[in-house]
Coordinates of C-alpha atoms in Angstrom, one line a residue:
M25 CA 0.0 0.0 0.0
P26 CA 1.5 3.4 -1.0
V27 CA 2.5 5.7 1.8
D28 CA 0.6 9.0 2.1
P29 CA 2.9 11.8 0.8
Y30 CA 2.0 14.0 3.7
I31 CA 3.3 11.4 6.1
L32 CA 6.6 11.5 4.2
L33 CA 6.7 15.2 4.5
L34 CA 6.2 15.0 8.2
L35 CA 9.0 12.5 8.6
G36 CA 11.2 14.7 6.3
T37 CA 10.4 17.7 8.5
V38 CA 11.5 15.8 11.6
G39 CA 14.7 14.8 9.7
L40 CA 15.3 18.5 8.7
A41 CA 14.9 19.6 12.3
A42 CA 17.4 16.9 13.4
L43 CA 20.0 18.0 10.9
F44 CA 19.4 21.7 10.8
P45 CA 17.6 22.8 14.0
A46 CA 16.6 26.4 14.3
S47 CA 18.5 28.1 17.1
G48 CA 19.0 31.7 18.4
T49 CA 17.3 34.3 16.4
A50 CA 16.1 31.7 13.9
A51 CA 14.4 29.8 16.7
D52 CA 12.6 32.9 17.9
V53 CA 11.4 33.6 14.4
A54 CA 10.3 30.0 13.9
S55 CA 8.5 30.1 17.3
G56 CA 6.6 33.3 16.5
A57 CA 5.7 31.9 13.0
S58 CA 4.5 28.7 14.6
T59 CA 2.3 30.5 17.1
A60 CA 0.8 32.6 14.3
A61 CA 0.3 29.5 12.1
I62 CA -1.6 27.7 14.8
A63 CA -3.8 30.8 15.4
F64 CA -4.5 31.0 11.7
L65 CA -5.2 27.3 11.6
F66 CA -7.9 27.7 14.2
F67 CA -9.2 30.8 12.5
L68 CA -9.8 28.6 9.4
Y69 CA -11.5 25.9 11.4
G70 CA -13.9 28.5 12.7
A71 CA -14.5 30.0 9.3
R72 CA -15.2 26.6 7.8
L73 CA -17.6 25.3 10.3
S74 CA -21.1 26.2 9.4
T75 CA -23.0 27.5 12.5
R76 CA -26.2 25.8 11.3
E77 CA -24.3 22.6 11.0
A78 CA -22.8 22.9 14.5
V79 CA -26.2 23.5 16.0
A80 CA -27.7 20.6 14.1
G81 CA -24.8 18.5 15.2
L82 CA -25.8 19.0 18.8
K83 CA -28.9 16.8 18.1
H84 CA -26.6 13.9 17.6
W85 CA -25.5 14.2 21.3
R86 CA -25.0 10.4 21.8
L87 CA -22.2 10.3 19.2
H88 CA -20.5 13.5 20.4
G89 CA -20.8 12.4 24.0
T90 CA -19.2 9.1 23.2
V91 CA -16.3 10.9 21.5
L92 CA -15.8 13.2 24.4
I93 CA -15.8 10.3 26.9
C94 CA -13.2 8.4 24.8
T95 CA -11.0 11.5 24.6
F96 CA -11.2 12.9 28.1
V97 CA -12.1 9.8 30.2
A98 CA -11.0 6.5 28.5
F99 CA -7.7 7.9 27.3
P100 CA -6.6 9.4 30.7
L101 CA -7.6 6.2 32.5
L102 CA -5.3 4.3 30.2
G103 CA -2.6 6.9 30.8
L104 CA -3.0 6.4 34.6
A105 CA -2.8 2.6 34.1
A106 CA 0.5 3.1 32.4
R107 CA 2.0 4.5 35.6
G108 CA 3.1 1.0 36.6
L109 CA 5.6 1.1 33.7
E110 CA 7.6 3.8 35.5
P111 CA 10.6 3.8 36.2
V112 CA 11.4 0.3 34.8
F113 CA 10.0 0.8 31.3
L114 CA 9.6 4.6 31.1
T115 CA 11.4 7.4 32.7
H116 CA 9.4 9.9 34.8
D117 CA 9.7 12.6 32.1
L118 CA 8.5 10.2 29.4
Y119 CA 5.6 9.0 31.5
T120 CA 4.6 12.6 32.2
G121 CA 4.6 13.2 28.5
L122 CA 2.6 10.1 27.8
L123 CA 0.0 11.0 30.4
F124 CA -0.2 14.5 28.9
L125 CA -0.9 13.2 25.4
T126 CA -3.9 11.3 26.8
L127 CA -5.3 14.6 28.1
V128 CA -5.1 16.4 24.7
P129 CA -8.3 16.9 22.6
S130 CA -9.0 15.1 19.4
T131 CA -8.1 16.3 15.9
I132 CA -10.3 18.0 13.4
Q133 CA -8.8 17.7 9.9
S134 CA -7.5 14.1 10.1
S135 CA -10.8 12.9 11.7
I136 CA -12.6 14.4 8.7
A137 CA -10.2 13.0 6.2
F138 CA -10.1 9.4 7.4
T139 CA -13.9 9.4 8.1
S140 CA -14.5 10.5 4.5
I141 CA -12.1 8.0 3.0
A142 CA -13.8 5.2 5.0
R143 CA -17.2 6.4 3.9
G144 CA -18.3 7.3 7.4
N145 CA -20.4 10.1 8.9
V146 CA -18.3 13.1 7.8
P147 CA -20.5 15.9 9.3
A148 CA -20.5 14.1 12.6
A149 CA -16.7 13.9 12.5
I150 CA -16.5 17.6 11.7
C151 CA -18.7 18.5 14.7
A152 CA -17.1 15.9 17.0
G153 CA -13.6 17.2 16.3
S154 CA -14.6 20.8 16.7
F155 CA -16.5 20.2 20.0
S156 CA -13.5 18.2 21.4
S157 CA -11.0 20.9 20.5
L158 CA -13.2 23.6 22.1
A159 CA -13.9 21.6 25.2
G160 CA -10.1 20.7 25.5
I161 CA -9.3 24.4 25.9
V162 CA -10.6 24.1 29.5
I163 CA -10.7 20.4 30.2
T164 CA -7.1 19.7 29.3
P165 CA -5.5 22.2 31.7
L166 CA -8.0 21.1 34.4
L167 CA -7.1 17.4 33.9
A168 CA -3.4 18.4 33.9
A169 CA -3.7 20.1 37.2
V170 CA -5.4 17.0 38.8
L171 CA -3.4 14.3 37.2
L172 CA 0.0 15.8 36.6
G173 CA 0.3 17.9 39.7
S174 CA 3.7 19.5 40.1
S175 CA 4.9 18.0 36.9
G176 CA 3.0 20.5 34.9
G177 CA 1.9 24.1 35.3
G178 CA -1.7 22.8 35.6
F179 CA -4.9 24.8 35.7
S180 CA -4.6 28.5 36.4
A181 CA -6.3 31.6 35.2
D182 CA -3.2 32.6 33.3
S183 CA -2.8 29.3 31.5
V184 CA -6.4 29.2 30.5
V185 CA -6.2 32.8 29.2
R186 CA -3.1 32.1 27.1
I187 CA -4.7 29.0 25.6
V188 CA -7.9 30.8 24.9
L189 CA -6.1 33.6 23.2
Q190 CA -4.2 31.3 20.9
L191 CA -6.9 28.8 20.1
L192 CA -10.4 29.9 21.0
V193 CA -10.3 33.5 20.0
P194 CA -9.1 32.8 16.4
F195 CA -11.8 30.1 16.1
V196 CA -14.5 32.5 17.3
A197 CA -13.2 35.2 15.0
G198 CA -13.4 32.8 12.0
Q199 CA -17.0 31.9 13.0
L200 CA -18.0 35.6 13.2
L201 CA -16.4 36.4 9.9
R202 CA -17.8 33.3 8.1
P203 CA -20.7 35.2 6.5
W204 CA -18.2 37.4 4.7
I205 CA -15.3 35.1 4.0
G206 CA -17.1 31.7 3.8
A207 CA -17.5 31.9 0.0
F208 CA -13.8 32.9 -0.5
I209 CA -12.7 29.9 1.6
T210 CA -14.8 27.6 -0.4
R211 CA -13.4 28.9 -3.7
H212 CA -9.8 28.6 -2.5
K213 CA -10.2 25.4 -0.5
K214 CA -7.3 23.6 -2.3
V215 CA -4.8 26.4 -1.6
L216 CA -6.0 26.7 2.0
G217 CA -5.6 23.0 2.4
Y218 CA -1.9 23.5 1.7
V219 CA -1.9 26.2 4.4
D220 CA -3.3 23.7 6.8
R221 CA -0.6 21.1 6.1
G222 CA 2.1 23.7 6.0
S223 CA 1.1 25.0 9.4
I224 CA 1.5 21.6 10.9
L225 CA 4.8 21.1 9.3
L226 CA 6.1 24.4 10.7
V227 CA 4.8 23.4 14.2
V228 CA 6.6 20.0 14.0
Y229 CA 9.8 21.6 12.8
T230 CA 9.8 24.2 15.5
A231 CA 9.0 21.7 18.3
F232 CA 11.6 19.2 17.1
S233 CA 14.2 21.9 16.6
E234 CA 13.7 23.1 20.2
G235 CA 14.1 19.5 21.3
M236 CA 17.3 19.1 19.4
V237 CA 18.8 22.4 20.8
Q238 CA 17.9 21.3 24.3
G239 CA 19.3 17.9 23.8
I240 CA 16.2 15.8 24.5
W241 CA 17.4 13.0 22.3
S242 CA 20.5 12.7 24.5
Q243 CA 18.2 12.4 27.5
V244 CA 16.4 9.4 26.0
S245 CA 18.2 6.2 25.3
A246 CA 17.3 4.0 22.3
A247 CA 15.9 1.4 24.6
R248 CA 13.6 3.9 26.4
L249 CA 12.5 5.3 23.1
A250 CA 11.7 1.9 21.8
G251 CA 9.7 1.2 25.0
L252 CA 7.8 4.4 24.5
L253 CA 6.9 3.5 20.9
V254 CA 5.6 0.0 22.1
V255 CA 3.5 1.6 24.8
E256 CA 2.0 4.1 22.4
A257 CA 1.3 1.4 19.8
L258 CA -0.6 -0.5 22.5
L259 CA -2.4 2.7 23.6
L260 CA -3.5 3.4 20.0
G261 CA -4.5 -0.2 19.4
V262 CA -6.6 -0.3 22.6
M263 CA -8.4 2.9 21.7
L264 CA -9.1 1.9 18.1
L265 CA -10.6 -1.3 19.4
L266 CA -12.5 0.4 22.2
T267 CA -14.0 3.1 19.9
W268 CA -15.1 0.6 17.2
Y269 CA -16.5 -2.2 19.3
G270 CA -17.7 0.1 22.0
A271 CA -19.7 2.1 19.5
K272 CA -21.0 -1.2 18.0
A273 CA -22.2 -2.3 21.5
L274 CA -23.9 1.1 21.9
R275 CA -25.8 0.2 18.6
F276 CA -24.4 3.0 16.5
N277 CA -24.6 2.3 12.7
R278 CA -21.5 1.8 10.6
E279 CA -21.1 5.4 9.5
D280 CA -21.3 6.7 13.0
R281 CA -18.9 4.0 14.3
I282 CA -16.3 5.2 11.7
A283 CA -16.7 8.8 12.9
I284 CA -16.4 7.7 16.5
Q285 CA -13.3 5.5 15.8
F286 CA -11.4 8.2 14.0
A287 CA -12.5 11.2 16.2
G288 CA -12.2 9.3 19.5
S289 CA -8.8 7.5 19.0
K290 CA -6.6 10.4 17.9
K291 CA -4.9 13.3 19.6
S292 CA -4.3 16.8 18.2
L293 CA -0.7 18.0 17.7
A294 CA -1.9 21.5 16.8
S295 CA -3.7 21.8 20.1
G296 CA -1.3 19.8 22.2
L297 CA 1.9 21.7 21.4
P298 CA 0.7 25.2 22.4
M299 CA -1.0 23.8 25.5
A300 CA 2.3 22.0 26.5
G301 CA 4.2 25.3 26.0
V302 CA 1.8 27.0 28.5
L303 CA 1.6 24.2 31.0
F304 CA 5.2 23.0 31.0
G305 CA 7.1 26.1 30.1
A306 CA 10.8 25.4 29.5
H307 CA 10.3 21.7 30.1
A308 CA 7.8 21.4 27.2
S309 CA 10.2 19.8 24.7
L310 CA 10.6 16.5 26.4
A311 CA 6.9 16.5 27.6
V312 CA 5.6 16.7 24.0
L313 CA 7.9 14.0 22.6
P314 CA 5.4 11.3 23.2
L315 CA 2.7 13.4 21.6
M316 CA 4.8 14.0 18.5
L317 CA 5.6 10.3 18.1
F318 CA 2.0 9.3 18.7
H319 CA 0.9 11.9 16.1
Q320 CA 3.0 10.2 13.4
M321 CA 1.9 6.8 14.5
Q322 CA -1.8 7.6 14.4
L323 CA -1.7 9.0 10.9
M324 CA 0.1 6.0 9.5
V325 CA -2.2 3.4 11.2
C326 CA -5.4 5.3 10.6
A327 CA -4.6 5.8 6.9
V328 CA -4.4 2.0 6.5
I329 CA -7.6 1.4 8.5
A330 CA -9.5 4.1 6.6
K331 CA -8.7 2.5 3.2
R332 CA -9.6 -0.9 4.4
R333 CA -12.9 0.4 5.8
A334 CA -13.6 1.9 2.3
R335 CA -13.3 -1.6 0.8
D336 CA -15.6 -3.1 3.4
P337 CA -18.7 -4.7 1.8
E338 CA -20.8 -2.8 4.4
A339 CA -19.5 0.5 2.9
T340 CA -22.0 0.0 0.0
G341 CA -24.4 -2.4 1.6
E342 CA -25.7 -0.5 4.5
S343 CA -28.5 2.0 3.9
G344 CA -28.4 3.8 7.2
P345 CA -29.6 3.8 10.7
T346 CA -33.0 3.4 12.2
G347 CA -34.4 6.7 11.4
P348 CA -34.0 9.3 8.6
N349 CA -30.7 9.8 7.0
Q350 CA -29.2 13.3 6.9
R351 CA -27.6 13.6 3.5
S352 CA -24.5 15.7 2.8
G353 CA -25.3 19.1 1.4
T354 CA -27.8 20.2 4.0
G355 CA -25.2 22.0 6.0
G356 CA -22.5 24.3 5.3
T357 CA -19.2 23.8 3.5
T358 CA -16.5 22.4 5.8
G359 CA -13.1 20.8 5.9
A360 CA -9.9 21.5 4.2
G361 CA -10.9 19.3 1.4
G362 CA -14.2 21.0 0.9
T363 CA -16.3 18.3 2.4
A364 CA -19.9 19.5 2.6
G365 CA -22.6 18.2 4.6
G366 CA -25.3 18.5 7.3
A367 CA -24.9 17.2 10.7
G368 CA -26.6 13.9 11.5
G369 CA -29.7 14.2 13.6
S370 CA -30.5 12.2 16.7
G371 CA -30.2 8.6 15.7
G372 CA -29.4 9.7 12.2
S373 CA -26.3 9.8 10.1
A374 CA -24.8 11.4 7.0
R375 CA -23.0 9.6 4.4
S376 CA -20.0 11.2 2.9
Q377 CA -20.4 12.2 -0.8
V378 CA -16.7 12.6 -1.3
S379 CA -14.7 10.0 -3.1
P380 CA -11.6 8.4 -1.6
A381 CA -9.5 10.0 -4.3
A382 CA -10.8 13.4 -3.5
T383 CA -10.3 13.0 0.2
S384 CA -6.6 12.1 -0.2
R385 CA -6.1 15.8 -0.7
I386 CA -7.6 16.7 2.7
A387 CA -5.0 17.7 5.2
V388 CA -4.4 15.0 7.7
G389 CA -2.2 16.9 10.0
T390 CA -4.5 18.1 12.6
G391 CA -5.2 16.9 15.0
T392 CA -5.4 17.0 14.0
R393 CA -7.0 19.5 13.8
S394 CA -4.6 19.0 11.0
G395 CA -4.4 17.7 13.5

């Protein structure tokens, strides 16, 4: 199976940061550009999300509640369970970073992309990713204060204000300006998709450069790094199984299960990095290492799963849930790839009308959000 070119770009960006890390004035410039890029990314998220679609998406509360529980309850519980691996398998710093990644909200862009490729409920993925990102602005610092304690800056008025200014304010600004710029964004969705992916590449380069300058790789032995990768692979595997079979046990239809699996099993690098900078300060580089590695892993694994789901006989054999289907096109235009659709109603679903070929152009960086 061919490797997604964007994943190759991400790996190449990591290699570039390893060979030519930004330092001194260049690091300051890269950091400022990265902050601006993330703010612009969330501005685009807000401008793309149809207000009518978001309100309609609230009717599908069972799906969104399931995603939020997976993101902010199941993930942290698994993170706490991994505490037994310290210090034999993971160092204290690596475990702190692992626990932090379990507290980060879900992605938006990659959830949309993979759900669309797998022929799932795309509007639900759009709303679930957006709701998770917005909720995480408050929930993540709060959970960090409770679970990380002195290891992180935790919940404080200052930390919340800084996160709100960088993530929520641009998102709200995009929503407010959507009536005037929505058509422009729709017309230039392809170019803006490159902006999405480029923003994530810049964030990854800046974060890995800072880590290289601070020598985080010298603080982590090859054996510890291999152990971390094994633990993260198990974490991702458990969440992929839990979201799929848990949603099936809750009697969600196939399209909704796909949205739940991809929105509920991933973590946002675009949200996690600025949050880590606020919560951990100078110690953020090592704290975000598990998140950055998990980000690459989730993209590669979910790309394979999404393509297999698209070939599943159920993809064309299931007509929908018990209740009226909500077809794409009833909501606003959304997503980097221009996915359009209305939000599924209570007990309903919306089938993506985007072909797998078209969705391969959707940015899968977000967590994201891009990722």
